Coordinates of C-alpha atoms in Angstrom, one line a residue:
Chain A
M1 CA -0.2 -0.1 0.0
S2 CA 1.2 3.3 -0.5
A3 CA 2.4 5.9 1.9
A4 CA 1.3 8.7 -0.5
G5 CA -2.4 8.0 -0.2
Y6 CA -5.3 7.8 -2.4
V7 CA -7.5 10.2 -4.6
T8 CA -11.1 9.4 -4.6
F9 CA -13.0 10.2 -7.6
S10 CA -16.4 9.0 -9.5
V11 CA -16.6 7.8 -13.5
G12 CA -19.4 6.5 -15.2
G13 CA -21.5 6.2 -12.0
S14 CA -18.9 4.2 -10.2
E15 CA -16.5 5.4 -6.9
L16 CA -13.2 4.5 -7.4
A17 CA -9.7 5.5 -5.8
L18 CA -6.1 5.6 -7.4
D19 CA -2.7 5.8 -5.4
L20 CA -1.5 9.0 -5.4
A21 CA 2.0 8.4 -6.5
P22 CA 1.9 8.6 -9.9
V23 CA -0.6 11.4 -9.9
Q24 CA 1.1 14.9 -10.8
E25 CA -1.7 17.1 -10.3
V26 CA -5.6 17.4 -11.0
L27 CA -6.9 19.7 -13.9
R28 CA -10.2 21.4 -15.2
V29 CA -10.9 20.0 -18.5
G30 CA -9.8 22.1 -21.4
P31 CA -10.1 21.6 -25.0
I32 CA -9.2 17.9 -25.9
A33 CA -8.4 17.4 -29.6
P34 CA -9.7 14.0 -31.0
I35 CA -7.5 11.9 -33.1
P36 CA -9.1 10.2 -35.9
R37 CA -8.8 6.1 -36.2
A38 CA -7.7 5.9 -32.5
A39 CA -8.5 3.4 -29.8
R40 CA -11.9 4.1 -28.2
R41 CA -10.5 4.9 -24.6
A42 CA -8.2 7.7 -26.0
R43 CA -10.4 10.7 -26.1
G44 CA -7.9 13.0 -27.7
L45 CA -4.8 15.2 -26.6
T46 CA -4.8 18.0 -24.6
R47 CA -2.3 20.8 -24.1
V48 CA -0.6 21.1 -20.6
R49 CA 1.8 23.6 -20.5
G50 CA 3.1 23.6 -24.0
R51 CA 3.1 19.6 -23.7
L52 CA 0.6 17.5 -25.7
V53 CA -0.8 14.9 -23.2
A54 CA -3.1 12.0 -24.1
V55 CA -6.3 11.8 -22.6
V56 CA -7.8 8.3 -21.5
D57 CA -11.5 8.2 -21.1
V58 CA -11.7 6.1 -18.1
A59 CA -15.5 5.2 -18.3
V60 CA -14.9 3.8 -21.9
A61 CA -11.8 2.2 -20.8
L62 CA -13.6 0.5 -18.2
G63 CA -17.1 -0.1 -20.1
L64 CA -19.0 2.2 -17.9
P65 CA -21.9 4.3 -19.2
V66 CA -20.0 7.4 -20.5
P67 CA -21.8 10.9 -19.1
P68 CA -20.8 14.3 -21.0
V69 CA -18.3 16.5 -19.5
T70 CA -19.3 18.7 -17.2
D71 CA -17.4 21.8 -14.9
Q72 CA -17.4 19.0 -12.5
S73 CA -15.0 16.8 -14.6
R74 CA -11.6 16.8 -14.2
I75 CA -8.6 15.2 -15.6
L76 CA -6.0 13.4 -13.3
L77 CA -2.5 13.9 -14.6
V78 CA -0.4 10.8 -14.2
T79 CA 3.2 9.9 -15.0
R80 CA 3.9 6.4 -16.1
G81 CA 7.5 6.1 -16.9
A82 CA 8.4 8.3 -19.5
R83 CA 4.7 9.0 -20.4
L84 CA 2.4 11.7 -19.1
L85 CA -1.2 11.1 -19.5
G86 CA -4.7 12.4 -18.4
L87 CA -7.4 10.5 -16.8
L88 CA -10.9 11.8 -17.4
V89 CA -13.4 11.3 -14.7
D90 CA -16.6 12.5 -13.8
R91 CA -15.7 14.4 -10.2
V92 CA -12.9 14.2 -7.7
H93 CA -14.0 13.7 -4.5
A94 CA -11.2 14.0 -2.0
L95 CA -7.4 12.9 -0.9
R96 CA -7.3 10.0 1.8
P97 CA -4.0 9.6 3.7
S98 CA -4.7 5.8 3.9
A99 CA -6.9 3.0 2.8
E100 CA -10.0 2.6 5.0
D101 CA -13.0 0.1 5.2
D102 CA -15.1 2.5 2.8
T103 CA -12.1 3.0 0.6
P104 CA -13.6 2.5 -2.8
E105 CA -12.2 -0.2 -5.6
L106 CA -8.7 0.7 -6.6
L107 CA -8.1 1.9 -10.3
D108 CA -5.6 -0.3 -11.9
L109 CA -3.3 1.7 -14.2
D110 CA -1.5 -1.2 -15.7
H111 CA -5.0 -2.4 -16.9
L112 CA -6.2 1.0 -18.0
L113 CA -3.0 2.1 -19.8
G114 CA -1.0 -1.1 -20.7
A115 CA 2.2 -1.8 -19.2
G116 CA 5.2 0.5 -19.3
Chain B
M1 CA 33.4 3.9 -10.0
D2 CA 31.8 6.9 -9.7
D3 CA 28.4 7.4 -11.8
A4 CA 29.5 10.7 -13.5
L5 CA 33.3 8.9 -14.2
H6 CA 31.6 5.8 -15.6
A7 CA 29.4 7.7 -17.9
V8 CA 32.5 9.8 -19.1
F9 CA 34.6 6.5 -19.2
L10 CA 31.6 4.9 -21.6
D11 CA 30.9 7.8 -23.7
E12 CA 34.7 8.0 -24.6
T13 CA 35.2 4.1 -24.7
L14 CA 32.4 2.1 -26.5
P15 CA 32.8 4.2 -29.7
L16 CA 36.6 3.2 -29.7
A17 CA 35.7 -0.3 -29.1
A18 CA 33.6 0.2 -32.2
Q19 CA 36.0 1.6 -34.0
V20 CA 38.5 -1.5 -33.3
E21 CA 36.1 -3.6 -34.7
H22 CA 35.7 -1.4 -37.7
G23 CA 39.1 -1.4 -38.4
L24 CA 39.7 -5.2 -38.0
L25 CA 36.7 -5.5 -40.5
R26 CA 38.2 -3.1 -43.1
I27 CA 41.6 -5.0 -43.2
E28 CA 39.6 -8.3 -43.4
R29 CA 37.9 -6.9 -46.5
D30 CA 40.5 -4.9 -48.4
A31 CA 44.3 -5.5 -47.8
A32 CA 44.6 -2.2 -49.8
A33 CA 43.4 -0.2 -47.2
L34 CA 46.0 -1.1 -44.6
D35 CA 48.1 1.8 -43.4
D36 CA 45.1 3.9 -42.5
A37 CA 43.4 1.1 -41.1
W38 CA 46.2 -0.1 -39.0
R39 CA 46.9 3.4 -37.7
V40 CA 43.2 4.1 -36.7
L41 CA 43.2 0.5 -35.2
L42 CA 46.4 1.0 -32.7
G43 CA 45.3 4.3 -31.9
A44 CA 41.8 3.2 -30.5
L45 CA 43.6 0.4 -29.0
H46 CA 45.9 2.7 -27.1
T47 CA 43.3 5.1 -26.0
I48 CA 40.9 2.1 -24.8
K49 CA 44.1 0.5 -22.7
G50 CA 44.6 4.1 -21.0
N51 CA 41.0 4.6 -20.2
C52 CA 40.5 1.1 -18.9
G53 CA 43.4 1.6 -16.7
M54 CA 42.2 4.9 -15.3
V55 CA 38.8 2.9 -14.0
G56 CA 40.5 0.3 -13.0
L57 CA 39.4 -2.5 -15.5
D58 CA 42.4 -4.6 -15.3
A59 CA 41.3 -7.5 -17.3
A60 CA 40.2 -5.2 -20.5
Q61 CA 43.3 -3.1 -19.9
G62 CA 45.2 -6.4 -20.4
L63 CA 43.1 -7.5 -23.6
A64 CA 43.7 -4.0 -25.2
H65 CA 47.5 -4.4 -24.3
A66 CA 47.7 -7.9 -25.9
M67 CA 45.6 -6.8 -29.0
E68 CA 47.8 -3.4 -29.2
Q69 CA 51.4 -5.5 -29.4
Q70 CA 50.0 -8.0 -32.0
V71 CA 48.3 -5.6 -34.2
R72 CA 51.9 -4.2 -34.4
E73 CA 53.4 -7.4 -35.1
V74 CA 50.4 -9.0 -37.4
R75 CA 50.9 -6.0 -39.5
R76 CA 54.1 -7.0 -41.0
W77 CA 52.9 -10.8 -41.6
P78 CA 52.3 -12.1 -45.0
T79 CA 48.3 -11.7 -46.1
T80 CA 47.2 -15.3 -45.2
A81 CA 48.6 -15.3 -41.6
Q82 CA 46.7 -12.0 -41.3
E83 CA 43.7 -13.2 -42.1
H84 CA 43.7 -15.7 -39.3
A85 CA 45.1 -13.3 -36.8
V86 CA 42.2 -10.8 -37.9
Q87 CA 39.6 -13.7 -37.1
T88 CA 41.3 -14.1 -33.5
M89 CA 41.2 -10.5 -32.8
L90 CA 37.6 -10.2 -33.8
A91 CA 36.7 -12.4 -31.0
T92 CA 38.7 -10.8 -28.7
A93 CA 37.3 -7.1 -29.8
D94 CA 33.9 -8.5 -28.8
L95 CA 34.8 -9.7 -25.5
L96 CA 36.5 -6.1 -24.9
R97 CA 33.6 -4.6 -26.0
R98 CA 31.2 -6.7 -23.6
T99 CA 33.9 -5.9 -20.9
V100 CA 33.7 -2.0 -21.4
A101 CA 30.3 -2.0 -21.7
T102 CA 29.1 -4.0 -18.6
G103 CA 32.1 -3.3 -16.5
E104 CA 32.2 -6.9 -15.4
T105 CA 35.3 -8.7 -16.1
P106 CA 35.5 -12.2 -16.9
A107 CA 38.8 -13.1 -15.8
E108 CA 39.4 -16.4 -17.2
E109 CA 37.7 -15.7 -20.5
A110 CA 40.1 -12.5 -20.9
A111 CA 43.3 -14.8 -19.9
R112 CA 42.4 -17.2 -22.4
A113 CA 41.8 -14.6 -25.2
V114 CA 45.2 -12.9 -24.2
E115 CA 46.7 -16.5 -24.4
Q116 CA 45.3 -17.1 -27.9
L117 CA 46.6 -13.8 -29.1
L118 CA 50.0 -14.4 -28.0
E119 CA 50.0 -17.9 -29.9
L120 CA 49.5 -16.4 -33.0
S121 CA 52.4 -16.7 -35.3
P122 CA 52.9 -15.9 -39.0
T123 CA 53.9 -18.9 -40.0
E124 CA 51.6 -21.3 -38.3
A125 CA 48.8 -22.5 -40.3
P126 CA 45.0 -21.6 -38.8
R127 CA 44.1 -24.4 -36.8
A128 CA 40.6 -24.2 -36.1
E129 CA 37.7 -21.9 -37.0
V130 CA 37.5 -19.4 -34.1
S131 CA 34.5 -20.2 -32.5
P132 CA 31.7 -17.3 -33.4
A133 CA 31.1 -14.3 -31.3
A134 CA 29.2 -15.2 -28.0
S135 CA 26.9 -12.2 -28.1
P136 CA 25.3 -11.4 -31.3
A137 CA 27.1 -8.1 -32.7
G138 CA 24.2 -5.5 -32.8
D139 CA 22.6 -5.3 -29.8
D140 CA 24.9 -3.5 -27.9
V141 CA 24.5 0.0 -27.1
I142 CA 26.9 2.3 -28.7
G143 CA 27.4 5.6 -26.9
P144 CA 26.8 8.9 -28.0
V145 CA 29.9 10.8 -29.6
G146 CA 31.4 13.6 -27.9
T147 CA 32.6 14.9 -24.5
V148 CA 29.3 16.4 -23.0
R149 CA 26.9 13.5 -21.9
V150 CA 23.5 14.9 -21.7
E151 CA 20.2 12.8 -21.5
S152 CA 18.3 13.2 -24.7
S153 CA 15.3 13.7 -22.9
T154 CA 16.7 16.6 -21.4
L155 CA 17.1 17.6 -24.9
D156 CA 13.7 17.3 -25.5
R157 CA 12.5 19.4 -22.7
L158 CA 14.7 22.1 -23.9
L159 CA 13.4 21.9 -27.4
E160 CA 9.9 21.6 -25.6
S161 CA 10.6 24.8 -23.5
T162 CA 11.9 26.8 -26.7
A163 CA 8.9 25.7 -28.7
D164 CA 6.4 27.1 -25.6
L165 CA 8.6 30.6 -25.4
A166 CA 7.9 30.8 -29.2
T167 CA 4.0 30.6 -28.5
W168 CA 4.2 32.8 -25.6
L169 CA 6.4 35.7 -27.7
D170 CA 3.7 35.3 -30.6
R171 CA 1.0 35.9 -27.9
L172 CA 2.7 38.9 -26.7
R173 CA 3.3 40.5 -30.2
A174 CA -0.7 39.8 -30.7
A175 CA -1.5 41.5 -27.3
I176 CA 0.5 44.7 -28.3
D177 CA -1.6 45.0 -31.2
H178 CA 0.8 44.0 -34.0
A179 CA 2.8 46.9 -34.1
P180 CA 6.6 45.8 -34.4
V181 CA 8.3 46.5 -31.5
E182 CA 12.2 46.1 -32.2
P183 CA 13.1 44.4 -29.1
L184 CA 10.4 41.6 -29.2
E185 CA 11.2 41.1 -32.9
R186 CA 14.7 40.3 -31.9
A187 CA 13.8 37.9 -29.3
I188 CA 11.7 36.0 -31.8
R189 CA 14.7 35.9 -34.2
R190 CA 17.4 34.8 -31.3
L191 CA 14.8 32.2 -30.2
A192 CA 14.6 30.8 -33.6
E193 CA 18.4 30.5 -33.8
L194 CA 18.2 28.8 -30.2
R195 CA 15.3 26.3 -31.3
D196 CA 18.1 25.5 -34.5
A197 CA 21.0 25.2 -32.0
V198 CA 19.0 22.9 -29.9
L199 CA 18.0 20.9 -32.8
G200 CA 21.5 20.7 -33.8
L201 CA 22.7 19.2 -30.4
R202 CA 21.1 16.0 -31.2
L203 CA 22.3 15.2 -34.4
V204 CA 24.5 11.7 -34.2
P205 CA 26.4 10.6 -37.2
L206 CA 24.7 7.8 -39.1
S207 CA 27.9 5.6 -38.8
T208 CA 27.1 5.2 -35.0
L209 CA 23.9 3.2 -36.2
L210 CA 25.6 1.7 -39.3
V211 CA 28.8 0.1 -37.7
R212 CA 26.6 -2.4 -35.8
Y213 CA 25.5 -3.4 -38.9
E214 CA 28.7 -4.0 -40.4
R215 CA 29.7 -7.0 -38.0
L216 CA 26.0 -8.3 -38.4
V217 CA 26.6 -8.6 -42.4
R218 CA 29.6 -10.5 -41.6
D219 CA 28.2 -12.9 -39.1
L220 CA 25.0 -13.5 -40.8
G221 CA 26.8 -14.6 -43.9
R222 CA 28.9 -16.9 -42.3
A223 CA 25.8 -18.3 -40.7
T224 CA 24.1 -19.0 -43.4
G225 CA 26.9 -20.2 -45.6
K226 CA 27.1 -17.1 -47.5
R227 CA 30.1 -14.4 -48.0
A228 CA 28.9 -11.0 -47.5
V229 CA 30.4 -7.7 -46.8
M230 CA 29.0 -4.2 -46.4
V231 CA 29.7 -0.9 -48.0
V232 CA 28.8 2.3 -46.6
T233 CA 28.9 5.8 -48.1
G234 CA 27.6 8.9 -46.1
G235 CA 28.0 7.7 -42.8
D236 CA 29.3 11.1 -41.7
I237 CA 25.7 12.7 -42.1
G238 CA 24.3 14.1 -38.8
V239 CA 21.0 12.9 -38.1
D240 CA 18.7 13.2 -35.4
K241 CA 19.0 10.8 -32.7
H242 CA 15.4 10.3 -32.7
V243 CA 15.2 8.9 -36.3
I244 CA 18.5 7.3 -35.6
D245 CA 16.5 5.3 -32.7
R246 CA 13.9 4.5 -35.0
L247 CA 15.8 3.4 -38.1
G248 CA 17.5 0.7 -36.1
E249 CA 14.8 -1.9 -36.2
P250 CA 13.4 -1.4 -39.8
L251 CA 17.3 -1.3 -41.2
L252 CA 18.1 -4.6 -39.4
H253 CA 15.1 -6.3 -41.0
M254 CA 16.1 -4.9 -44.5
I255 CA 19.9 -5.9 -44.0
R256 CA 18.8 -9.3 -42.8
N257 CA 16.3 -10.3 -45.8
A258 CA 18.9 -8.9 -48.3
I259 CA 21.5 -11.6 -46.5
D260 CA 18.9 -14.7 -46.1
H261 CA 17.1 -14.0 -49.4
G262 CA 18.9 -11.8 -51.6
L263 CA 22.4 -13.2 -51.6
E264 CA 23.3 -16.4 -53.5
S265 CA 25.6 -19.2 -52.1
P266 CA 29.0 -18.5 -53.4
V267 CA 28.9 -21.4 -55.6
E268 CA 25.5 -20.2 -57.3
R269 CA 27.2 -16.6 -57.8
T270 CA 30.3 -18.0 -59.3
R271 CA 27.9 -19.7 -61.6
A272 CA 26.1 -16.8 -62.3
G273 CA 29.8 -14.8 -62.9
K274 CA 29.6 -12.8 -60.1
P275 CA 32.4 -12.5 -57.2
E276 CA 31.8 -15.2 -54.4
T277 CA 31.3 -12.4 -52.0
G278 CA 28.0 -10.7 -52.0
T279 CA 28.2 -6.9 -51.2
I280 CA 25.5 -5.2 -49.0
T281 CA 25.6 -1.2 -49.9
V282 CA 24.1 1.3 -47.6
A283 CA 24.1 4.4 -49.2
A284 CA 23.4 7.9 -47.4
T285 CA 22.6 11.1 -48.8
A286 CA 20.9 13.9 -47.3
R287 CA 19.2 16.9 -49.1
G288 CA 16.5 19.5 -48.0
G289 CA 16.0 18.0 -44.4
I290 CA 15.6 14.4 -46.1
L291 CA 17.8 11.6 -45.4
N292 CA 17.6 9.0 -48.3
L293 CA 19.1 5.8 -47.6
V294 CA 19.6 3.0 -50.4
V295 CA 19.9 -0.5 -49.3
R296 CA 21.0 -2.6 -52.0
D297 CA 22.1 -6.2 -52.5
D298 CA 23.8 -7.4 -55.7
G299 CA 22.0 -10.9 -55.1
R300 CA 19.5 -12.7 -57.6
G301 CA 16.6 -10.0 -57.3
I302 CA 13.1 -10.7 -57.1
D303 CA 10.8 -11.9 -60.0
P304 CA 7.5 -10.2 -60.2
A305 CA 6.0 -13.0 -62.7
R306 CA 6.8 -15.6 -59.8
L307 CA 5.0 -13.2 -57.0
A308 CA 2.1 -12.6 -59.4
A309 CA 1.5 -16.5 -59.9
A310 CA 1.8 -16.9 -56.2
A311 CA -0.4 -14.0 -55.4
E312 CA -3.0 -15.1 -57.8
R313 CA -3.1 -18.8 -56.5
R314 CA -4.1 -17.2 -53.5
G315 CA -7.0 -15.5 -55.0
I316 CA -5.5 -12.2 -55.5
D317 CA -6.2 -10.4 -59.1
T318 CA -3.4 -9.2 -60.2
R319 CA -3.8 -8.9 -63.9
G320 CA -2.9 -5.3 -65.2
W321 CA -0.8 -4.9 -62.6
G322 CA 3.0 -3.6 -63.6
A323 CA 5.9 -4.8 -62.1
A324 CA 6.6 -1.9 -59.5
R325 CA 2.7 -2.6 -58.5
L326 CA 3.9 -6.4 -58.0
L327 CA 6.9 -5.9 -56.2
E328 CA 5.1 -3.9 -53.6
L329 CA 3.5 -6.9 -52.5
V330 CA 7.0 -7.5 -50.4
F331 CA 5.5 -4.7 -48.2
A332 CA 2.1 -6.6 -47.8
S333 CA 0.9 -6.7 -44.5
E334 CA -2.2 -9.4 -45.1
V335 CA -0.9 -12.6 -43.8
S336 CA -1.9 -14.8 -46.4
T337 CA 0.0 -12.2 -48.9
A338 CA 3.2 -12.2 -46.7
E339 CA 3.1 -15.8 -46.7
V340 CA 3.2 -15.8 -50.2
V341 CA 6.0 -13.6 -50.6
T342 CA 7.7 -15.5 -48.0
E343 CA 7.4 -18.6 -49.5
L344 CA 8.7 -17.2 -52.8
S345 CA 11.4 -14.8 -51.9
G346 CA 11.4 -14.6 -47.9
R347 CA 11.1 -10.8 -48.1
G348 CA 7.7 -10.6 -46.7
V349 CA 8.7 -11.2 -43.1
G350 CA 9.4 -8.0 -41.4
L351 CA 9.3 -5.6 -44.1
D352 CA 5.8 -4.8 -43.5
Q353 CA 6.7 -3.8 -40.0
A354 CA 9.9 -2.0 -41.5
R355 CA 7.4 -0.2 -43.5
R356 CA 5.0 1.0 -40.7
A357 CA 8.0 1.8 -38.6
L358 CA 9.3 4.1 -41.3
E359 CA 5.9 5.5 -41.9
R360 CA 5.5 6.3 -38.2
L361 CA 8.7 8.6 -38.6
G362 CA 7.1 10.2 -41.6
G363 CA 9.0 8.6 -44.1
S364 CA 8.8 5.9 -46.7
V365 CA 10.2 3.0 -48.4
Q366 CA 10.2 1.8 -51.9
V367 CA 11.9 -1.4 -53.8
S368 CA 12.9 -2.1 -56.8
S369 CA 14.8 -5.3 -58.6
T370 CA 16.2 -6.5 -61.6
R371 CA 16.6 -10.2 -62.0
G372 CA 20.0 -11.6 -61.3
A373 CA 21.5 -8.2 -60.4
G374 CA 20.0 -7.6 -57.1
T375 CA 17.4 -5.5 -54.9
E376 CA 17.2 -2.1 -53.6
L377 CA 15.2 -0.5 -51.1
Q378 CA 14.8 3.3 -51.1
I379 CA 14.1 4.8 -48.0
R380 CA 13.3 8.5 -47.5
V381 CA 13.0 9.6 -43.7
P382 CA 13.3 13.4 -42.2
L383 CA 17.1 13.9 -40.8
V384 CA 15.1 15.8 -37.9
V385 CA 12.3 14.2 -36.9
A386 CA 11.2 16.8 -34.5
V387 CA 10.7 19.6 -37.1
Q388 CA 8.6 18.5 -40.0
R389 CA 7.6 21.0 -42.7
S390 CA 4.2 20.5 -43.2
L391 CA 1.1 21.8 -45.0
V392 CA -1.6 22.4 -42.4
V393 CA -5.4 21.6 -43.6
S394 CA -8.7 21.5 -41.8
C395 CA -11.2 19.0 -42.1
G396 CA -14.3 18.1 -40.2
G397 CA -13.5 20.3 -37.5
A398 CA -9.9 19.3 -36.9
L399 CA -6.4 20.3 -38.1
F400 CA -3.8 18.1 -39.9
G401 CA -0.6 18.3 -41.2
I402 CA 0.8 17.1 -44.3
P403 CA 4.4 16.5 -44.7
F404 CA 5.9 18.7 -47.4
T405 CA 7.7 16.0 -49.0
S406 CA 4.6 14.3 -50.2
V407 CA 2.8 17.2 -51.6
V408 CA 2.8 18.5 -55.3
E409 CA 0.6 21.3 -54.6
A410 CA -2.7 22.4 -53.2
V411 CA -5.7 23.4 -56.0
R412 CA -8.9 24.7 -56.0
I413 CA -11.3 22.7 -58.5
P414 CA -14.9 23.3 -58.9
R415 CA -17.2 20.7 -57.2
D416 CA -19.1 19.8 -60.5
D417 CA -15.8 18.8 -62.0
V418 CA -15.2 16.1 -59.6
T419 CA -17.2 12.9 -60.3
S420 CA -16.5 9.3 -59.5
E421 CA -13.7 9.1 -62.2
G422 CA -11.9 11.8 -60.2
A423 CA -10.7 15.2 -60.4
P424 CA -9.3 17.0 -63.6
W425 CA -5.7 17.7 -62.9
R426 CA -2.7 18.8 -65.2
E427 CA -4.4 17.5 -68.3
T428 CA -5.3 14.0 -66.8
R429 CA -7.6 12.9 -64.1
I430 CA -6.5 11.6 -60.8
P431 CA -8.5 9.9 -58.1
A432 CA -10.2 12.2 -55.5
L433 CA -10.8 11.2 -52.1
D434 CA -12.6 12.9 -49.4
L435 CA -10.4 13.1 -46.1
A436 CA -13.5 13.5 -43.8
Q437 CA -14.9 10.3 -45.1
L438 CA -11.6 8.4 -44.9
L439 CA -11.3 9.6 -41.2
E440 CA -14.6 9.4 -40.8
L441 CA -15.0 13.0 -39.3
G442 CA -17.7 15.4 -39.3
A443 CA -19.4 16.5 -42.3
T444 CA -17.5 19.1 -44.5
E445 CA -18.5 22.6 -45.1
P446 CA -20.4 22.8 -48.6
A447 CA -18.4 24.8 -50.9
A448 CA -18.7 25.5 -54.7
R449 CA -15.1 24.9 -55.0
L450 CA -13.1 21.9 -53.5
T451 CA -10.0 22.4 -51.8
C452 CA -7.5 19.5 -53.0
V453 CA -4.1 18.7 -51.8
V454 CA -2.3 16.6 -54.7
I455 CA -0.4 14.1 -53.0
D456 CA 2.7 12.5 -54.4
R457 CA 2.5 8.8 -55.5
P458 CA 4.9 6.4 -57.4
E459 CA 2.3 5.6 -59.9
L460 CA -0.2 8.5 -60.3
P461 CA -1.0 11.3 -57.7
V462 CA -4.2 11.4 -55.6
A463 CA -6.1 14.5 -54.4
L464 CA -7.2 14.6 -50.9
V465 CA -10.1 16.9 -50.6
V466 CA -10.2 19.2 -47.4
D467 CA -12.0 22.1 -46.1
G468 CA -9.3 24.4 -45.9
L469 CA -5.7 25.4 -46.0
R470 CA -4.0 26.8 -43.1
G471 CA -0.4 27.5 -44.4
H472 CA 2.8 26.0 -44.3
H473 CA 4.3 25.3 -40.7
D474 CA 7.6 23.9 -39.3
L475 CA 5.6 21.3 -36.8
M476 CA 7.3 20.0 -33.9
V477 CA 6.1 16.1 -34.2
G478 CA 5.9 14.2 -31.2
D479 CA 5.0 10.6 -30.9
L480 CA 1.3 9.2 -30.0
D481 CA 1.0 7.7 -27.0
P482 CA 0.4 4.0 -27.1
V483 CA -3.1 4.4 -25.7
F484 CA -4.2 5.7 -29.0
G485 CA -3.7 2.2 -30.6
Q486 CA -1.6 2.9 -33.5
P487 CA -4.3 4.7 -35.8
R488 CA -3.3 4.2 -39.6
G489 CA -2.0 7.1 -41.4
I490 CA -1.4 9.3 -38.4
T491 CA 2.4 9.4 -38.0
G492 CA 2.8 12.0 -35.1
V493 CA 0.9 15.2 -33.2
A494 CA 2.1 18.4 -33.1
A495 CA 0.8 22.1 -31.7
L496 CA 0.7 25.2 -33.8
A497 CA 2.3 28.4 -32.3
D498 CA -1.6 29.1 -31.4
G499 CA -2.0 26.1 -29.3
S500 CA -3.9 24.1 -31.7
I501 CA -3.4 20.6 -32.1
V502 CA -2.3 19.0 -35.7
A503 CA -2.5 15.4 -36.3
V504 CA 0.4 14.8 -38.6
L505 CA -0.9 12.4 -41.6
D506 CA 0.9 9.9 -43.7
P507 CA -1.1 10.9 -46.8
L508 CA -0.4 7.7 -48.7
A509 CA -1.0 5.5 -45.4
V510 CA -4.3 7.4 -45.1
A511 CA -5.4 7.0 -48.8
T512 CA -4.6 3.4 -49.0
T513 CA -6.6 1.9 -46.3

């Protein structure tokens, strides 16, 4: 279990948590440019301080219903080796220092993004 | 050893170890090139010896010393004795390179190698074939050339920062109402210079990649009972490290294929009146930001008639196909076709992936072949992958970059003139394809005149119909994250100065899907 804690969020009607260690920051959703012929889970590219970042639609990736982007929606910016990716979620709830009984299911980044 | 010192040691010594191998291969190949080759070889060995001594790699130092001594001797020996000596030294060079790269010293192995070296004599006939190198050549990383070690990711960040800075300066210029302000204009010009300088830092001589294959060619030839040498020209051309890194795999496939399937056995070659030793030529030239690489073998060539016959057996209708189009089958990615090709010429395996890898670089590859005389692959890739001069077009609400290397021109054609027969262009008709439809984008804006980008193709150009033109841009192209899958025809992404995002297309890959 991570010492850094967890961030909890909702996506596609489900509550989930993510290890904080790879999370760089939580961003409001800016313009996202879709890429034609891309895998469905890849929502598109957004610009974060001059850098182009792939945005993963977590709801699509997990096969959950996909609600529209609202002003509650957030992008969790995560690092993965040399990769920098954004995870699009419906709403971010809280940071938790440690796992408790009511901590929701942990999001598996390996499964979501592929290894590496 | 302290990390920084070790890094410097590797930077300096690994290229030298590669030079030793290169020198030995030169001597093996061409007895006339001697004087110069020996001198370079001795110089490299001497420096390696010194470097290894400084960092305490005693066994490697011993190896280098023994080699240096023997090289001085061997130089005066008759050619036949030299041949055997060079074989032994190649095995030692391999061990030396591994020792330097890993910092590990297999003491016994080193001692045995020194012994073998010292046993070499000008009169004694070669006793046994030297066992081939333990590790396949070509796997090892050849360190960057130069004295300052900078992580290439640092350079990328530097480049990103310059790009970002350019964006902000442009916004600043817009914010102060377009009145030219001299200091700002100067800053913008200096920034452009800075960007060029940063890009220049990433250039690496092509030879750092090609020396790996020289050994591979020789070893692979031996493994398949053939004789092969590699001839390189243009190795001094500076190429973006990103390009070098991405060229490695596809080139490997091509060279392997040339030896495995292109070259004939020595007996066959003699019968055909060719020299026993086959030649793999890698010729590089650079012009206008493009690296042209030709990989040529002087082997048996590919027979298009046989390709056609085999393809037809598998239900592919090749009637009316010209030789060039038939040859294109060597790049076919459909498994059945690849099998056809493999069964016939062995060319299918890997070449489809090689082409895709080159396409992702914004490059291309074409094949030509003459029966009995050999096969040639012509590769075109940008010298610097980060900057791609492109025509930016809008289509279905998104922006796309089309590399200049593939654009013939952009023209407006009355909608009514474009039919299912294509579009009129320069006294002929060429196929017209709707980019929005190809990429399944939203509806295009209706217009009386269609904007067409004419794309260069080997046979007939093709017109891509787009919504509008957004001008020429030097795009700093980045890789698409793997999470996107590998969308066919999209080679990378870039941002314009105003922050809008551009998907860079390989127009041919887009049009052929």
